[in-house]
Amino acid sequence: MKISFTLNNKKVSIDTEPTKRLLDVLREDFKMMEVKESCGEGECGACTVLLDDKPVTSCLLNIIHVEGKKVFTSEGLSKKFLGKLLIDCFDETNAVQCGFCFPGFLVTSYHYLKTDGEANLEKIKVALSGNICRCTGYQKIFESVMLACLRNDSTGGKS
Amino acid sequence: MKFYKPDNLNELLGYINNLENKFYLLAGGTDINVQIKNGFINDEEIIYINHLDELRNIEDSERELKLGTLVTFAEILNSDLISNNFPFLQESLKNFASPLLQNMATIGGNIANGSPTADVLPLLLVLEAKLELVSSNSSRVVEIKDYFTGYKKTLLKSDEIIKNIILSKDKYHLFTKKLYKKVGARNALTIAKAAIACLIKTNNQVIEDFVIAAGSLNEFARRLYRVENYLIGKKFSELDYTEIETLLRKEITPISDIRSDKEYRFQVFYNLLENFLTV
Ligand SMILES: Cc1cc2nc3c(=O)[nH]c(=O)nc-3n(C[C@H](O)[C@H](O)[C@H](O)COP(=O)(O)OP(=O)(O)OC[C@H]3O[C@@H](n4cnc5c(N)ncnc54)[C@H](O)[C@@H]3O)c2cc1C
Ligand code: FES
Ligand code: FES
């Protein structure tokens, strides 16, 4: 079945099995290796992408579901103002060790920054609760997002 | 895997009316994709329904709120209609799966998947929700308390789908105190080990009305009528907690082979209930 959608701002289409997972289409067909697979069952968030501006786990999404919609991967978001800001903050806080979880955290934090953005630890914890990191410990990750919220505030919430 | 995408609801219903093979409806896909991955779905046909806008409305009327089967948990948590009419439902579902899953998982999928641990079931049971089931040539409304008939067994016929979940506004505001709690290993991404939902109406220390439902403790989530019947009409001062515990034991038969786990689930549930009645 032919499926057309927007991927990181570019119109794309692909002829494939409609039930193929979005995760597999992104990795195998579009070679977007930044989208990671760990649990494959919705529990870790490594495969998170934005679908029509909402963060979702691409391991539980079939490509049919993406027809006509907008998909952003962490790579696509890293070129945007808030994406860059987040990457800087994660860097400065040393929140990334092996880096496997990072693309997922970037997508989820980007969404938080864009839709809420308050430097509020409790809210950030809830927003990131679908993403798991096996290395860093979450404190540094939360700190990075807090920092990004504060900096974004001081730029007047520009995105 | 055979696959089908209907253009609209009528076409879907006509199609499954003539279908011999077992099929799955692909709504949010959060249950189905795990089942595919683990090899539980193989030759069955997959029918995509998530694009059918006729199934995703929230309809408000004077006496009820109708939720289309495709309404997602994120939509429930953000809906003004739900916060105005059933704040308890919204508050209770905050810990559903994770924010990522909330964007995909649908309320109808949660019911239809049939797991005794589904978060929404104890809530719908105490709210006395109804389900609108439709096929190509019929439409009927059943009470959620009658919907499950056994472990993963329901009243749904092979040519029917769940169309709407109907919440009545008539009684909700009469209840003076409400409780929902799911107990699991951690906050996010927890499958309930035990879940309790109850609503009580008291007047001068007398229990005028009481509804309670349990999730994860039986083959399917259900109301606990023995406990309700015992409590209704009594004063708090005349409650016999040994009696309540005995009645509760009759009502729940934890679905675990491990005895300690069974007893743990029972105790957790009993403690939550006792706490609700005494505090
Ligand atoms: C990581 C993870 C965490 C989870 N956490 C929770 C949790 O905290 N609480 C909880 O309750 N659940 C949880 N779940 C389970 C799941 O997310 C929910 O049951 C969800 O609501 C299913 O909805 P869906 O739209 O994704 O269903 P789908 O996977 O699309 O479908 C599920 C089933 O329902 C049937 N179906 C769907 N719609 C209809 C309809 N209209 N009529 C008839 N049949 C229909 C399908 O045929 C299928 O058998 C979790 C799942 C995962 C993977
Ligand atoms: S790989 Fe998708 S959530 Fe873990
Ligand atoms: S840095 Fe290794 S999993 Fe998060």
CSV table of N, CA, C and O and ligand atoms in Angstrom, one decimal, chain A residues 95-102 105 132-138 141, ligand 3:
chain,number,residue,atom,x,y,z
A,95,ALA,N,24.2,15.2,30.8
A,95,ALA,CA,23.1,14.3,31.1
A,95,ALA,C,23.1,13.1,30.2
A,95,ALA,O,22.3,12.1,30.4
A,96,VAL,N,24.0,13.1,29.2
A,96,VAL,CA,24.0,12.0,28.3
A,96,VAL,C,25.2,11.1,28.5
A,96,VAL,O,26.4,11.6,28.4
A,97,GLN,N,25.0,9.8,28.7
A,97,GLN,CA,26.2,8.9,28.8
A,97,GLN,C,26.2,8.0,27.5
A,97,GLN,O,26.8,8.4,26.5
A,98,CYS,N,25.6,6.9,27.5
A,98,CYS,CA,25.7,6.1,26.3
A,98,CYS,C,24.9,6.7,25.1
A,98,CYS,O,25.2,6.5,23.9
A,99,GLY,N,23.9,7.5,25.5
A,99,GLY,CA,23.2,8.3,24.4
A,99,GLY,C,22.0,7.5,23.8
A,99,GLY,O,21.3,8.1,23.0
A,100,PHE,N,21.8,6.3,24.2
A,100,PHE,CA,20.8,5.5,23.5
A,100,PHE,C,19.4,6.1,23.7
A,100,PHE,O,18.6,6.1,22.8
A,101,CYS,N,19.1,6.6,24.9
A,101,CYS,CA,17.8,7.1,25.2
A,101,CYS,C,17.6,8.5,24.7
A,101,CYS,O,16.5,9.0,24.7
A,102,PHE,N,18.7,9.2,24.4
A,102,PHE,CA,18.7,10.6,24.2
A,102,PHE,C,17.7,11.1,23.1
A,102,PHE,O,17.0,12.0,23.3
A,105,PHE,N,14.3,11.2,24.6
A,105,PHE,CA,14.2,12.3,25.5
A,105,PHE,C,14.1,13.6,24.8
A,105,PHE,O,13.4,14.5,25.2
A,132,ILE,N,12.8,6.0,29.4
A,132,ILE,CA,13.6,5.4,30.4
A,132,ILE,C,15.1,5.6,30.0
A,132,ILE,O,15.5,5.5,28.9
A,133,CYS,N,15.9,5.9,31.0
A,133,CYS,CA,17.4,5.9,30.8
A,133,CYS,C,18.0,4.9,31.7
A,133,CYS,O,17.7,4.9,32.9
A,134,ARG,N,18.9,4.1,31.2
A,134,ARG,CA,19.5,3.1,32.0
A,134,ARG,C,20.9,3.5,32.6
A,134,ARG,O,21.5,2.8,33.4
A,135,CYS,N,21.4,4.7,32.1
A,135,CYS,CA,22.7,5.1,32.6
A,135,CYS,C,22.7,6.3,33.6
A,135,CYS,O,23.1,6.1,34.7
A,136,THR,N,22.3,7.4,33.1
A,136,THR,CA,22.6,8.7,33.8
A,136,THR,C,21.9,8.8,35.1
A,136,THR,O,22.5,9.4,36.0
A,137,GLY,N,20.7,8.3,35.2
A,137,GLY,CA,20.0,8.7,36.4
A,137,GLY,C,19.2,9.9,36.0
A,137,GLY,O,19.7,10.7,35.2
A,138,TYR,N,18.0,10.0,36.4
A,138,TYR,CA,17.1,11.0,35.8
A,138,TYR,C,17.4,12.5,36.3
A,138,TYR,O,17.0,13.4,35.6
A,141,ILE,N,18.9,14.6,33.7
A,141,ILE,CA,18.0,14.8,32.6
A,141,ILE,C,17.0,15.9,33.0
A,141,ILE,O,16.8,16.8,32.2
C,3,FES,S1,22.3,7.6,28.5
C,3,FES,FE1,22.4,5.5,28.3
C,3,FES,S2,20.3,5.0,28.4
C,3,FES,FE2,20.3,7.0,28.8
